[in-house]
């Protein structure tokens, strides 16, 4: 029999206790990390929360009921525009004994695929693969539950690698494997940043969001509005948006600022009414007919030395409600002249074509099991030459039932099921 974890989140005075069960539960889940230190945290309530983290799959997949205040209202007004700034915020405002910001780092990137469909019984679902190779290292992924006061409860999937966590919650802020193996420790402190490390999630209103990587220049808007980085915007929407339409309105209230210059992102959103959309940031009208605007010029060492056209960033929000799937190239016709757009890019094109074909042939109607099979069909094995390879998790969000079914590391015979109620 397949091992299925069912985690029920039952509301009681605003706090939802966790019940975990499976057909071979032995009562040991969550015990492995109770004695692991959290050197930057001294508050007893925070420590109880960190030590409650549960290992669901041999150090690869965890559950955390995040009960502390992650101070989103403060963060949305801070105009943080860098990954280091986000880590600095976590250290300063969420931990109790922060280390110097220079010792911390955060980096994220992603391949990924996503789609929306309806089940035969009328439930609305969103499927999503999160792909990233992480240099052949096994990661520590986590299902994180949040219930902020006065906001919407949600569950989200987090990649702990972005803030230094590998299998069994070994931690070190280093991308170098040798350096990591020499300096790694077990310290739970940086888990305080998990609410801002989400790659996808769903809230109690049945609204869901996922982020997918795009090649090219990053969106860095400057419209005199408060600036949010990619994952902070996702956290804001999960905490506040009841629907796709509400989310679109909220997105327009902020400037998106993608840190660094290592690529861009678009969002796939869906809700329990059946609405879904791709949110992309594209070139403004002045530059839409330019040719080769985003083609890189490389020097002799293989590094980008410049661009064949003035450095124009895609800073104009475009919303597309007619696309039932998305991968890692721009969907918008606005970007057709870009090497990263729907005509020239091949990044994720095969995965997109498979999803589009299956959804079209089935009139956008899939059972949850078939949706997970489709995610399996477009999942990726690990490749040492492609950082956006290796499917770390696949998830089917049932937006009607407020349920998430998760398979980790392409192990589709071992699903985990989580509910929001």
mmCIF file of N, CA, C and O in Angstrom, residues 184-274:
data_model
loop_
_atom_site.group_PDB
_atom_site.id
_atom_site.type_symbol
_atom_site.label_atom_id
_atom_site.label_comp_id
_atom_site.label_asym_id
_atom_site.label_seq_id
_atom_site.Cartn_x
_atom_site.Cartn_y
_atom_site.Cartn_z
ATOM 1 N N UNK A 184 29.736 22.546 7.159
ATOM 2 C CA UNK A 184 28.314 22.340 7.427
ATOM 3 C C UNK A 184 28.054 22.062 8.906
ATOM 4 O O UNK A 184 28.866 21.462 9.611
ATOM 5 N N UNK A 185 26.926 22.559 9.355
ATOM 6 C CA UNK A 185 26.455 22.339 10.717
ATOM 7 C C UNK A 185 24.964 22.027 10.643
ATOM 8 O O UNK A 185 24.333 22.159 9.607
ATOM 9 N N UNK A 186 24.417 21.596 11.757
ATOM 10 C CA UNK A 186 22.964 21.522 11.886
ATOM 11 C C UNK A 186 22.541 22.651 12.807
ATOM 12 O O UNK A 186 22.840 22.647 14.003
ATOM 13 N N UNK A 187 21.876 23.625 12.232
ATOM 14 C CA UNK A 187 21.417 24.795 12.978
ATOM 15 C C UNK A 187 20.096 25.222 12.354
ATOM 16 O O UNK A 187 20.026 25.443 11.143
ATOM 17 N N UNK A 188 19.061 25.319 13.172
ATOM 18 C CA UNK A 188 17.719 25.578 12.664
ATOM 19 C C UNK A 188 17.398 27.058 12.506
ATOM 20 O O UNK A 188 16.303 27.412 12.060
ATOM 21 N N UNK A 189 18.324 27.947 12.833
ATOM 22 C CA UNK A 189 18.018 29.378 12.900
ATOM 23 C C UNK A 189 17.429 29.929 11.614
ATOM 24 O O UNK A 189 16.456 30.703 11.628
ATOM 25 N N UNK A 190 18.015 29.561 10.481
ATOM 26 C CA UNK A 190 17.632 30.197 9.223
ATOM 27 C C UNK A 190 16.286 29.710 8.702
ATOM 28 O O UNK A 190 15.749 30.264 7.740
ATOM 29 N N UNK A 191 15.719 28.682 9.353
ATOM 30 C CA UNK A 191 14.363 28.260 9.030
ATOM 31 C C UNK A 191 13.382 29.400 9.299
ATOM 32 O O UNK A 191 12.282 29.433 8.726
ATOM 33 N N UNK A 192 13.786 30.371 10.109
ATOM 34 C CA UNK A 192 12.942 31.539 10.350
ATOM 35 C C UNK A 192 12.599 32.260 9.041
ATOM 36 O O UNK A 192 11.597 32.964 8.951
ATOM 37 N N UNK A 193 13.393 32.055 8.002
ATOM 38 C CA UNK A 193 13.133 32.702 6.714
ATOM 39 C C UNK A 193 12.245 31.900 5.781
ATOM 40 O O UNK A 193 11.949 32.359 4.671
ATOM 41 N N UNK A 194 11.776 30.718 6.189
ATOM 42 C CA UNK A 194 11.012 29.853 5.291
ATOM 43 C C UNK A 194 9.776 30.515 4.665
ATOM 44 O O UNK A 194 9.455 30.228 3.510
ATOM 45 N N UNK A 195 9.024 31.381 5.348
ATOM 46 C CA UNK A 195 7.853 31.977 4.674
ATOM 47 C C UNK A 195 8.197 32.737 3.406
ATOM 48 O O UNK A 195 7.322 32.933 2.548
ATOM 49 N N UNK A 196 9.456 33.166 3.257
ATOM 50 C CA UNK A 196 9.869 33.947 2.098
ATOM 51 C C UNK A 196 10.682 33.136 1.090
ATOM 52 O O UNK A 196 11.282 33.711 0.171
ATOM 53 N N UNK A 197 10.701 31.823 1.233
ATOM 54 C CA UNK A 197 11.444 30.961 0.311
ATOM 55 C C UNK A 197 10.514 30.087 -0.511
ATOM 56 O O UNK A 197 10.934 29.100 -1.096
ATOM 57 N N UNK A 198 9.233 30.421 -0.572
ATOM 58 C CA UNK A 198 8.260 29.605 -1.280
ATOM 59 C C UNK A 198 8.481 29.658 -2.791
ATOM 60 O O UNK A 198 8.867 30.680 -3.349
ATOM 61 N N UNK A 199 8.225 28.542 -3.424
ATOM 62 C CA UNK A 199 8.240 28.440 -4.877
ATOM 63 C C UNK A 199 6.829 28.295 -5.437
ATOM 64 O O UNK A 199 6.580 28.583 -6.605
ATOM 65 N N UNK A 200 5.895 27.828 -4.624
ATOM 66 C CA UNK A 200 4.490 27.754 -5.003
ATOM 67 C C UNK A 200 3.674 27.579 -3.732
ATOM 68 O O UNK A 200 4.216 27.284 -2.666
ATOM 69 N N UNK A 201 2.360 27.761 -3.829
ATOM 70 C CA UNK A 201 1.516 27.613 -2.652
ATOM 71 C C UNK A 201 0.051 27.860 -2.956
ATOM 72 O O UNK A 201 -0.316 28.278 -4.064
ATOM 73 N N UNK A 202 -0.796 27.600 -1.951
ATOM 74 C CA UNK A 202 -2.245 27.752 -2.058
ATOM 75 C C UNK A 202 -2.766 28.262 -0.727
ATOM 76 O O UNK A 202 -2.278 27.852 0.336
ATOM 77 N N UNK A 203 -3.775 29.144 -0.774
ATOM 78 C CA UNK A 203 -4.342 29.638 0.473
ATOM 79 C C UNK A 203 -5.753 29.111 0.704
ATOM 80 O O UNK A 203 -6.314 28.379 -0.122
ATOM 81 N N UNK A 204 -6.328 29.464 1.852
ATOM 82 C CA UNK A 204 -7.610 28.910 2.257
ATOM 83 C C UNK A 204 -8.766 29.387 1.383
ATOM 84 O O UNK A 204 -9.861 28.802 1.432
ATOM 85 N N UNK A 205 -8.552 30.431 0.575
ATOM 86 C CA UNK A 205 -9.586 30.887 -0.354
ATOM 87 C C UNK A 205 -9.572 30.088 -1.655
ATOM 88 O O UNK A 205 -10.440 30.281 -2.518
ATOM 89 N N UNK A 206 -8.590 29.205 -1.816
ATOM 90 C CA UNK A 206 -8.472 28.437 -3.047
ATOM 91 C C UNK A 206 -7.711 29.151 -4.134
ATOM 92 O O UNK A 206 -7.796 28.799 -5.319
ATOM 93 N N UNK A 207 -6.918 30.156 -3.758
ATOM 94 C CA UNK A 207 -6.031 30.845 -4.705
ATOM 95 C C UNK A 207 -4.650 30.202 -4.628
ATOM 96 O O UNK A 207 -4.134 29.924 -3.537
ATOM 97 N N UNK A 208 -4.032 29.967 -5.783
ATOM 98 C CA UNK A 208 -2.710 29.337 -5.830
ATOM 99 C C UNK A 208 -1.799 30.104 -6.769
ATOM 100 O O UNK A 208 -2.257 30.751 -7.722
ATOM 101 N N UNK A 209 -0.511 30.014 -6.507
ATOM 102 C CA UNK A 209 0.486 30.709 -7.321
ATOM 103 C C UNK A 209 1.747 29.867 -7.416
ATOM 104 O O UNK A 209 2.104 29.145 -6.480
ATOM 105 N N UNK A 210 2.422 29.951 -8.565
ATOM 106 C CA UNK A 210 3.742 29.351 -8.720
ATOM 107 C C UNK A 210 4.600 30.305 -9.531
ATOM 108 O O UNK A 210 4.091 31.125 -10.301
ATOM 109 N N UNK A 211 5.914 30.205 -9.350
ATOM 110 C CA UNK A 211 6.855 31.058 -10.064
ATOM 111 C C UNK A 211 7.720 30.185 -10.960
ATOM 112 O O UNK A 211 8.082 29.060 -10.586
ATOM 113 N N UNK A 212 8.028 30.689 -12.149
ATOM 114 C CA UNK A 212 8.810 29.940 -13.126
ATOM 115 C C UNK A 212 9.882 30.840 -13.719
ATOM 116 O O UNK A 212 9.654 32.025 -13.972
ATOM 117 N N UNK A 213 11.034 30.269 -13.968
ATOM 118 C CA UNK A 213 12.187 31.027 -14.431
ATOM 119 C C UNK A 213 12.080 31.371 -15.915
ATOM 120 O O UNK A 213 11.549 30.606 -16.723
ATOM 121 N N UNK A 214 12.604 32.546 -16.252
ATOM 122 C CA UNK A 214 12.748 32.989 -17.640
ATOM 123 C C UNK A 214 14.192 33.412 -17.881
ATOM 124 O O UNK A 214 14.837 33.966 -16.989
ATOM 125 N N UNK A 215 14.688 33.183 -19.074
ATOM 126 C CA UNK A 215 16.015 33.681 -19.432
ATOM 127 C C UNK A 215 15.924 35.169 -19.753
ATOM 128 O O UNK A 215 14.861 35.712 -20.041
ATOM 129 N N UNK A 216 17.061 35.834 -19.718
ATOM 130 C CA UNK A 216 17.103 37.232 -20.120
ATOM 131 C C UNK A 216 17.253 38.195 -18.962
ATOM 132 O O UNK A 216 17.609 37.819 -17.847
ATOM 133 N N UNK A 217 16.973 39.458 -19.236
ATOM 134 C CA UNK A 217 17.171 40.515 -18.257
ATOM 135 C C UNK A 217 16.056 40.505 -17.215
ATOM 136 O O UNK A 217 14.922 40.162 -17.506
ATOM 137 N N UNK A 218 16.372 40.909 -15.975
ATOM 138 C CA UNK A 218 15.377 40.862 -14.901
ATOM 139 C C UNK A 218 14.446 42.064 -14.911
ATOM 140 O O UNK A 218 14.818 43.161 -15.334
ATOM 141 N N UNK A 219 13.226 41.836 -14.433
ATOM 142 C CA UNK A 219 12.299 42.934 -14.199
ATOM 143 C C UNK A 219 12.755 43.735 -12.980
ATOM 144 O O UNK A 219 12.987 43.167 -11.916
ATOM 145 N N UNK A 220 12.889 45.022 -13.145
ATOM 146 C CA UNK A 220 13.263 45.909 -12.032
ATOM 147 C C UNK A 220 12.504 47.219 -12.210
ATOM 148 O O UNK A 220 13.019 48.203 -12.725
ATOM 149 N N UNK A 221 11.245 47.200 -11.797
ATOM 150 C CA UNK A 221 10.375 48.350 -12.015
ATOM 151 C C UNK A 221 10.741 49.521 -11.109
ATOM 152 O O UNK A 221 11.259 49.331 -9.997
ATOM 153 N N UNK A 222 10.423 50.715 -11.564
ATOM 154 C CA UNK A 222 10.688 51.934 -10.782
ATOM 155 C C UNK A 222 9.564 52.930 -11.031
ATOM 156 O O UNK A 222 9.735 53.932 -11.707
ATOM 157 N N UNK A 223 8.393 52.618 -10.477
ATOM 158 C CA UNK A 223 7.208 53.445 -10.669
ATOM 159 C C UNK A 223 6.799 54.169 -9.388
ATOM 160 O O UNK A 223 5.640 54.513 -9.215
ATOM 161 N N UNK A 224 7.767 54.391 -8.486
ATOM 162 C CA UNK A 224 7.520 55.114 -7.236
ATOM 163 C C UNK A 224 6.529 54.390 -6.333
ATOM 164 O O UNK A 224 5.824 55.019 -5.541
ATOM 165 N N UNK A 225 6.481 53.049 -6.462
ATOM 166 C CA UNK A 225 5.670 52.248 -5.552
ATOM 167 C C UNK A 225 6.607 51.429 -4.675
ATOM 168 O O UNK A 225 7.799 51.301 -4.967
ATOM 169 N N UNK A 226 6.085 50.845 -3.601
ATOM 170 C CA UNK A 226 6.904 49.970 -2.772
ATOM 171 C C UNK A 226 7.387 48.795 -3.606
ATOM 172 O O UNK A 226 6.623 48.219 -4.386
ATOM 173 N N UNK A 227 8.657 48.441 -3.413
ATOM 174 C CA UNK A 227 9.270 47.380 -4.204
ATOM 175 C C UNK A 227 9.239 46.058 -3.437
ATOM 176 O O UNK A 227 9.552 46.021 -2.248
ATOM 177 N N UNK A 228 8.907 44.984 -4.147
ATOM 178 C CA UNK A 228 8.936 43.638 -3.581
ATOM 179 C C UNK A 228 9.756 42.739 -4.495
ATOM 180 O O UNK A 228 9.671 42.844 -5.720
ATOM 181 N N UNK A 229 10.538 41.849 -3.892
ATOM 182 C CA UNK A 229 11.219 40.827 -4.678
ATOM 183 C C UNK A 229 10.245 39.694 -4.985
ATOM 184 O O UNK A 229 9.114 39.665 -4.491
ATOM 185 N N UNK A 230 10.688 38.754 -5.784
ATOM 186 C CA UNK A 230 9.805 37.742 -6.365
ATOM 187 C C UNK A 230 9.026 36.959 -5.312
ATOM 188 O O UNK A 230 7.795 36.887 -5.343
ATOM 189 N N UNK A 231 9.733 36.334 -4.381
ATOM 190 C CA UNK A 231 9.055 35.473 -3.422
ATOM 191 C C UNK A 231 8.283 36.262 -2.374
ATOM 192 O O UNK A 231 7.306 35.762 -1.819
ATOM 193 N N UNK A 232 8.705 37.488 -2.089
ATOM 194 C CA UNK A 232 7.955 38.328 -1.146
ATOM 195 C C UNK A 232 6.607 38.701 -1.752
ATOM 196 O O UNK A 232 5.578 38.718 -1.060
ATOM 197 N N UNK A 233 6.581 38.977 -3.057
ATOM 198 C CA UNK A 233 5.315 39.237 -3.728
ATOM 199 C C UNK A 233 4.401 38.019 -3.656
ATOM 200 O O UNK A 233 3.185 38.141 -3.399
ATOM 201 N N UNK A 234 4.959 36.826 -3.848
ATOM 202 C CA UNK A 234 4.156 35.607 -3.748
ATOM 203 C C UNK A 234 3.586 35.449 -2.343
ATOM 204 O O UNK A 234 2.413 35.082 -2.173
ATOM 205 N N UNK A 235 4.396 35.703 -1.327
ATOM 206 C CA UNK A 235 3.918 35.606 0.052
ATOM 207 C C UNK A 235 2.792 36.600 0.299
ATOM 208 O O UNK A 235 1.780 36.275 0.941
ATOM 209 N N UNK A 236 2.942 37.814 -0.225
ATOM 210 C CA UNK A 236 1.902 38.830 -0.045
ATOM 211 C C UNK A 236 0.586 38.355 -0.664
ATOM 212 O O UNK A 236 -0.492 38.509 -0.062
ATOM 213 N N UNK A 237 0.650 37.779 -1.856
ATOM 214 C CA UNK A 237 -0.563 37.339 -2.526
ATOM 215 C C UNK A 237 -1.217 36.175 -1.800
ATOM 216 O O UNK A 237 -2.450 36.133 -1.650
ATOM 217 N N UNK A 238 -0.449 35.217 -1.327
ATOM 218 C CA UNK A 238 -1.037 34.107 -0.584
ATOM 219 C C UNK A 238 -1.702 34.581 0.698
ATOM 220 O O UNK A 238 -2.731 34.042 1.115
ATOM 221 N N UNK A 239 -1.131 35.579 1.326
ATOM 222 C CA UNK A 239 -1.689 36.079 2.584
ATOM 223 C C UNK A 239 -2.925 36.939 2.376
ATOM 224 O O UNK A 239 -3.706 37.135 3.319
ATOM 225 N N UNK A 240 -3.134 37.447 1.147
ATOM 226 C CA UNK A 240 -4.168 38.466 0.963
ATOM 227 C C UNK A 240 -5.157 38.237 -0.175
ATOM 228 O O UNK A 240 -6.271 38.766 -0.121
ATOM 229 N N UNK A 241 -4.794 37.504 -1.208
ATOM 230 C CA UNK A 241 -5.630 37.413 -2.402
ATOM 231 C C UNK A 241 -6.621 36.258 -2.313
ATOM 232 O O UNK A 241 -6.236 35.116 -2.046
ATOM 233 N N UNK A 242 -7.910 36.560 -2.548
ATOM 234 C CA UNK A 242 -8.945 35.533 -2.563
ATOM 235 C C UNK A 242 -9.153 34.948 -3.959
ATOM 236 O O UNK A 242 -9.807 33.906 -4.091
ATOM 237 N N UNK A 243 -8.652 35.613 -4.968
ATOM 238 C CA UNK A 243 -8.922 35.192 -6.344
ATOM 239 C C UNK A 243 -7.829 35.694 -7.273
ATOM 240 O O UNK A 243 -6.997 36.528 -6.896
ATOM 241 N N UNK A 244 -7.869 35.202 -8.500
ATOM 242 C CA UNK A 244 -6.936 35.670 -9.526
ATOM 243 C C UNK A 244 -7.115 37.160 -9.773
ATOM 244 O O UNK A 244 -6.144 37.918 -9.872
ATOM 245 N N UNK A 245 -8.347 37.605 -9.855
ATOM 246 C CA UNK A 245 -8.597 39.023 -10.119
ATOM 247 C C UNK A 245 -8.063 39.904 -9.003
ATOM 248 O O UNK A 245 -7.482 40.969 -9.256
ATOM 249 N N UNK A 246 -8.271 39.494 -7.742
ATOM 250 C CA UNK A 246 -7.712 40.252 -6.620
ATOM 251 C C UNK A 246 -6.195 40.274 -6.695
ATOM 252 O O UNK A 246 -5.561 41.298 -6.434
ATOM 253 N N UNK A 247 -5.600 39.141 -7.037
ATOM 254 C CA UNK A 247 -4.139 39.064 -7.125
ATOM 255 C C UNK A 247 -3.603 40.025 -8.175
ATOM 256 O O UNK A 247 -2.595 40.712 -7.952
ATOM 257 N N UNK A 248 -4.258 40.097 -9.324
ATOM 258 C CA UNK A 248 -3.805 41.000 -10.386
ATOM 259 C C UNK A 248 -3.866 42.447 -9.909
ATOM 260 O O UNK A 248 -2.939 43.237 -10.142
ATOM 261 N N UNK A 249 -4.939 42.801 -9.221
ATOM 262 C CA UNK A 249 -5.060 44.157 -8.681
ATOM 263 C C UNK A 249 -3.945 44.446 -7.694
ATOM 264 O O UNK A 249 -3.338 45.535 -7.703
ATOM 265 N N UNK A 250 -3.633 43.482 -6.832
ATOM 266 C CA UNK A 250 -2.590 43.675 -5.824
ATOM 267 C C UNK A 250 -1.210 43.785 -6.457
ATOM 268 O O UNK A 250 -0.385 44.598 -6.031
ATOM 269 N N UNK A 251 -0.933 42.964 -7.460
ATOM 270 C CA UNK A 251 0.371 43.014 -8.125
ATOM 271 C C UNK A 251 0.642 44.411 -8.681
ATOM 272 O O UNK A 251 1.773 44.923 -8.622
ATOM 273 N N UNK A 252 -0.388 45.054 -9.189
ATOM 274 C CA UNK A 252 -0.231 46.378 -9.785
ATOM 275 C C UNK A 252 0.057 47.463 -8.749
ATOM 276 O O UNK A 252 0.422 48.587 -9.125
ATOM 277 N N UNK A 253 -0.075 47.144 -7.466
ATOM 278 C CA UNK A 253 0.180 48.119 -6.405
ATOM 279 C C UNK A 253 1.648 48.176 -6.005
ATOM 280 O O UNK A 253 2.046 49.034 -5.215
ATOM 281 N N UNK A 254 2.461 47.252 -6.544
ATOM 282 C CA UNK A 254 3.864 47.168 -6.164
ATOM 283 C C UNK A 254 4.758 47.216 -7.403
ATOM 284 O O UNK A 254 4.323 46.892 -8.504
ATOM 285 N N UNK A 255 6.007 47.596 -7.189
ATOM 286 C CA UNK A 255 7.046 47.431 -8.205
ATOM 287 C C UNK A 255 7.737 46.095 -7.966
ATOM 288 O O UNK A 255 8.250 45.851 -6.865
ATOM 289 N N UNK A 256 7.758 45.237 -8.961
ATOM 290 C CA UNK A 256 8.513 43.995 -8.851
ATOM 291 C C UNK A 256 9.977 44.288 -9.122
ATOM 292 O O UNK A 256 10.320 44.952 -10.103
ATOM 293 N N UNK A 257 10.845 43.775 -8.266
ATOM 294 C CA UNK A 257 12.280 43.965 -8.447
ATOM 295 C C UNK A 257 12.962 42.602 -8.313
ATOM 296 O O UNK A 257 13.126 42.072 -7.215
ATOM 297 N N UNK A 258 13.327 42.026 -9.447
ATOM 298 C CA UNK A 258 14.035 40.743 -9.458
ATOM 299 C C UNK A 258 15.496 41.004 -9.157
ATOM 300 O O UNK A 258 16.158 41.741 -9.900
ATOM 301 N N UNK A 259 16.038 40.436 -8.087
ATOM 302 C CA UNK A 259 17.430 40.716 -7.719
ATOM 303 C C UNK A 259 18.421 40.220 -8.766
ATOM 304 O O UNK A 259 18.174 39.250 -9.471
ATOM 305 N N UNK A 260 19.546 40.904 -8.834
ATOM 306 C CA UNK A 260 20.673 40.467 -9.663
ATOM 307 C C UNK A 260 20.303 40.480 -11.147
ATOM 308 O O UNK A 260 19.294 41.021 -11.557
ATOM 309 N N UNK A 261 21.135 39.831 -11.949
ATOM 310 C CA UNK A 261 20.930 39.802 -13.390
ATOM 311 C C UNK A 261 20.983 38.373 -13.929
ATOM 312 O O UNK A 261 21.433 38.137 -15.050
ATOM 313 N N UNK A 262 20.529 37.412 -13.127
ATOM 314 C CA UNK A 262 20.653 36.013 -13.549
ATOM 315 C C UNK A 262 19.366 35.462 -14.140
ATOM 316 O O UNK A 262 19.153 34.260 -14.172
ATOM 317 N N UNK A 263 18.496 36.338 -14.633
ATOM 318 C CA UNK A 263 17.277 35.869 -15.263
ATOM 319 C C UNK A 263 16.056 36.607 -14.755
ATOM 320 O O UNK A 263 16.151 37.550 -13.969
ATOM 321 N N UNK A 264 14.919 36.184 -15.209
ATOM 322 C CA UNK A 264 13.661 36.811 -14.856
ATOM 323 C C UNK A 264 12.656 35.727 -14.465
ATOM 324 O O UNK A 264 12.993 34.537 -14.464
ATOM 325 N N UNK A 265 11.427 36.111 -14.154
ATOM 326 C CA UNK A 265 10.415 35.154 -13.715
ATOM 327 C C UNK A 265 9.048 35.579 -14.221
ATOM 328 O O UNK A 265 8.772 36.769 -14.423
ATOM 329 N N UNK A 266 8.188 34.594 -14.417
ATOM 330 C CA UNK A 266 6.775 34.895 -14.570
ATOM 331 C C UNK A 266 5.990 34.013 -13.599
ATOM 332 O O UNK A 266 6.510 33.038 -13.050
ATOM 333 N N UNK A 267 4.720 34.370 -13.396
ATOM 334 C CA UNK A 267 3.884 33.705 -12.408
ATOM 335 C C UNK A 267 2.701 33.038 -13.096
ATOM 336 O O UNK A 267 2.135 33.583 -14.049
ATOM 337 N N UNK A 268 2.328 31.868 -12.581
ATOM 338 C CA UNK A 268 1.089 31.210 -12.994
ATOM 339 C C UNK A 268 0.175 31.198 -11.788
ATOM 340 O O UNK A 268 0.559 30.717 -10.713
ATOM 341 N N UNK A 269 -1.036 31.742 -11.940
ATOM 342 C CA UNK A 269 -1.983 31.842 -10.831
ATOM 343 C C UNK A 269 -3.295 31.180 -11.234
ATOM 344 O O UNK A 269 -3.667 31.149 -12.416
ATOM 345 N N UNK A 270 -4.010 30.639 -10.243
ATOM 346 C CA UNK A 270 -5.293 29.983 -10.480
ATOM 347 C C UNK A 270 -6.128 30.089 -9.217
ATOM 348 O O UNK A 270 -5.601 30.283 -8.118
ATOM 349 N N UNK A 271 -7.446 29.941 -9.371
ATOM 350 C CA UNK A 271 -8.300 29.997 -8.186
ATOM 351 C C UNK A 271 -9.439 28.991 -8.290
ATOM 352 O O UNK A 271 -9.612 28.302 -9.300
ATOM 353 N N UNK A 272 -10.234 28.927 -7.235
ATOM 354 C CA UNK A 272 -11.280 27.911 -7.121
ATOM 355 C C UNK A 272 -12.463 28.161 -8.044
ATOM 356 O O UNK A 272 -13.320 27.286 -8.205
ATOM 357 N N UNK A 273 -12.541 29.332 -8.665
ATOM 358 C CA UNK A 273 -13.623 29.601 -9.620
ATOM 359 C C UNK A 273 -13.294 29.081 -11.009
ATOM 360 O O UNK A 273 -14.149 29.100 -11.897
ATOM 361 N N UNK A 274 -12.054 28.663 -11.223
ATOM 362 C CA UNK A 274 -11.618 28.226 -12.540
ATOM 363 C C UNK A 274 -10.830 29.266 -13.302
ATOM 364 O O UNK A 274 -10.346 29.006 -14.399
#
